[in-house]
C-alpha positions as MATLAB code, in Angstrom:
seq = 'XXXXXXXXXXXXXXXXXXXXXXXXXXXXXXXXXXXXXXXXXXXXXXXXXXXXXXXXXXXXXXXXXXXXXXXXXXXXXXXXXXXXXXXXXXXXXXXXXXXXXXXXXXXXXXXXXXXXXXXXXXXXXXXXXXXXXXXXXXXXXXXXXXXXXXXXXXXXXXXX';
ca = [
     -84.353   -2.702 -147.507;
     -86.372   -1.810 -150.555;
     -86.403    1.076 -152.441;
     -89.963    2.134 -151.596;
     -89.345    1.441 -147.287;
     -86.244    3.917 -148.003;
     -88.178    6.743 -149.483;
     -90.788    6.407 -146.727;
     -89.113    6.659 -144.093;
     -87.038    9.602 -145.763;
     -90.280   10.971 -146.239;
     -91.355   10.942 -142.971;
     -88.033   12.281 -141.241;
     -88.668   15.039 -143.748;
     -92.330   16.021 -143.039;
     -91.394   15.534 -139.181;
     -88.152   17.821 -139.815;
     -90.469   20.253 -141.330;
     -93.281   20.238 -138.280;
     -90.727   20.774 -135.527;
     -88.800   23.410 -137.582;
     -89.264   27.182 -135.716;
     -88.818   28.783 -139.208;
     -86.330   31.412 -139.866;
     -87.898   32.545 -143.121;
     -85.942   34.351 -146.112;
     -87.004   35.777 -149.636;
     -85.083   33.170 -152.018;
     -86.515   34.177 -155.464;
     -88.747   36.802 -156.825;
     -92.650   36.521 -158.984;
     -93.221   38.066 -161.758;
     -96.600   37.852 -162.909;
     -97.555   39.704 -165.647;
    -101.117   40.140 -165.011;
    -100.490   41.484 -161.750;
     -98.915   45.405 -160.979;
     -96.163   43.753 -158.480;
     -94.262   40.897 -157.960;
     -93.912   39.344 -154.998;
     -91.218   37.089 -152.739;
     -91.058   33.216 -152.085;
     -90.073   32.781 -148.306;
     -87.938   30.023 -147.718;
     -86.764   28.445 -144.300;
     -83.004   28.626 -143.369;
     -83.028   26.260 -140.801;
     -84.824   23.001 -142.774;
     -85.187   24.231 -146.604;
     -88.742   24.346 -146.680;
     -89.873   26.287 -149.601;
     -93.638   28.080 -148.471;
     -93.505   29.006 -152.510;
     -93.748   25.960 -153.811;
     -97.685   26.267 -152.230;
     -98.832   28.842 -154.456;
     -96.789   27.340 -157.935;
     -99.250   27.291 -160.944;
     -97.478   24.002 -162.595;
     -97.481   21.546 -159.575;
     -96.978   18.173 -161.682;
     -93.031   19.056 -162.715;
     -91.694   19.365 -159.150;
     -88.819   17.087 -157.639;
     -89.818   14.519 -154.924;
     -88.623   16.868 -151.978;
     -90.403   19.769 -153.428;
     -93.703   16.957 -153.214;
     -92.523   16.451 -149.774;
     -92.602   19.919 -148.969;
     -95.898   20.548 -151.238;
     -97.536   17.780 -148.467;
     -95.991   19.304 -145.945;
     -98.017   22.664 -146.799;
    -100.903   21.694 -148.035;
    -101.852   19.873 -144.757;
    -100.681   22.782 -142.945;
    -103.236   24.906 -144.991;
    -105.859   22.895 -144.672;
    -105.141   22.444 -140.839;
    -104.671   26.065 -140.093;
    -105.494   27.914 -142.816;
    -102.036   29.599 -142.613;
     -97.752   29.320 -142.288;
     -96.347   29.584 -139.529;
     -92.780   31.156 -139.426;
     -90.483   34.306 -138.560;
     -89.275   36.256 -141.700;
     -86.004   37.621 -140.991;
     -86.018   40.311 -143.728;
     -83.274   38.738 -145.932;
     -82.668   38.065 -149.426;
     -80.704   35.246 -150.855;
     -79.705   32.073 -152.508;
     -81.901   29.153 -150.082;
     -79.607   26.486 -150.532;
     -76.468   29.263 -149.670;
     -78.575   30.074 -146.674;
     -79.152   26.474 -145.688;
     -75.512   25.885 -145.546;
     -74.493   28.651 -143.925;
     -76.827   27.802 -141.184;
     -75.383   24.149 -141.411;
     -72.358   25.609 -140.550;
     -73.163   27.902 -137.792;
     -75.117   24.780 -136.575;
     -72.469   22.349 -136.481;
     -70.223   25.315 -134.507;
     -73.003   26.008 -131.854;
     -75.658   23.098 -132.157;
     -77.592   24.237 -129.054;
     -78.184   27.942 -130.395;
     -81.355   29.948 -130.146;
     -82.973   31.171 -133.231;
     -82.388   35.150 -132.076;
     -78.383   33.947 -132.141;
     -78.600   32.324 -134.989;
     -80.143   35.048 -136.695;
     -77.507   37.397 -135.744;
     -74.984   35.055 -137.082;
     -76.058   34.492 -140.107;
     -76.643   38.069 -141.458;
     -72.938   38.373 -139.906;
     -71.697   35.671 -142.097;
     -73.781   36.931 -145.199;
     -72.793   40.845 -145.032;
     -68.944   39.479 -144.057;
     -69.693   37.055 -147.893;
     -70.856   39.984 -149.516;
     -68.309   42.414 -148.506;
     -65.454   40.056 -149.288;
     -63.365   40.173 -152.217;
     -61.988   36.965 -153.367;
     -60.821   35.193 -156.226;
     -63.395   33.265 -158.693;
     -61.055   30.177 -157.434;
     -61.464   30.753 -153.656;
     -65.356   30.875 -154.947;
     -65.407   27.716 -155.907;
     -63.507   26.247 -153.271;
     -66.088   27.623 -150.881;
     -68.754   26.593 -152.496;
     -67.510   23.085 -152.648;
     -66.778   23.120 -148.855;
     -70.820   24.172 -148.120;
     -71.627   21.461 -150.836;
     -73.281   24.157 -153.518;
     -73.050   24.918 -157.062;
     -70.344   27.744 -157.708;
     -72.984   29.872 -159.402;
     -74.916   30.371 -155.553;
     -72.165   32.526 -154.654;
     -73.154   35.336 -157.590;
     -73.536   38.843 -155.631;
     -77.148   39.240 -156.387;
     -77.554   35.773 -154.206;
     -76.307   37.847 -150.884;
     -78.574   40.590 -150.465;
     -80.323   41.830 -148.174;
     -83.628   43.782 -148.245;
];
């Protein structure tokens, strides 16, 4: 298999993970915009990663190739409906902490409704947040969900 037959068909599984997704949606970072009063949140998808902000980003040309995935992904969906579907679930936080957490929950209960998993995630965030451990114990966690020891910072498990 070639390099370019690879990425294809990753692309694909991606953009047909993304259309069969019933998006749990999340605030994972903030706007500032200095010409405007407020700022406002980028919603993110727990269940398949997909990052609705990347849509409305002014500098387009330095993004990864899943964030081009996902940029596709969007932009069709704009153009097609002239809006996002999704369900915000009123939550702030690290995505790619969310995404694993879900991952988790997933792999426990892989036939589970999105109202459960819901539930269980703000369950396992609050029980995160509330929980004192050592910056060792941090890590190790982190490792376990495959994420980068600085996702577990305080300010990344917040709700709003």
């Amino acid at each position: 298999m070639n390099s370019k037959n690879d990425y294809q068909k990753y692309h694909d599984t991606k953009i047909n993970e993304y259309q069969n997704c019933e998006h749990l949606l999340i605030t994972y970072e903030i706007d500032y915009n200095e010409r405007l009063p407020y700022a406002y949140g980028n919603l993110g998808c727990i269940k398949c990663g997909l990052k609705f902000g990347i849509y409305y980003k002014n500098d387009k040309a330095n993004l990864t190739p899943d964030e081009k995935i996902m940029l596709e992904y969007l932009e069709k969906q704009m153009n097609e409906h002239n809006y996002f579907t999704g369900e915000d679930i009123y939550w702030r936080c690290n995505l790619d902490l969310a995404t694993a957490i879900v991952r988790k929950i997933k792999e426990k209960h892989p036939n589970i409704d999105n109202a459960t998993l819901e539930k269980y995630f703000k369950i396992a965030m609050v029980n995160m947040n509330n929980s004192r451990v050592t910056p060792e114990r941090l890590e190790n966690r982190a490792k376990r969900l495959s994420l980068k020891p600085n996702a577990w910072k305080k300010i990344n498990v917040i709700r709003r």
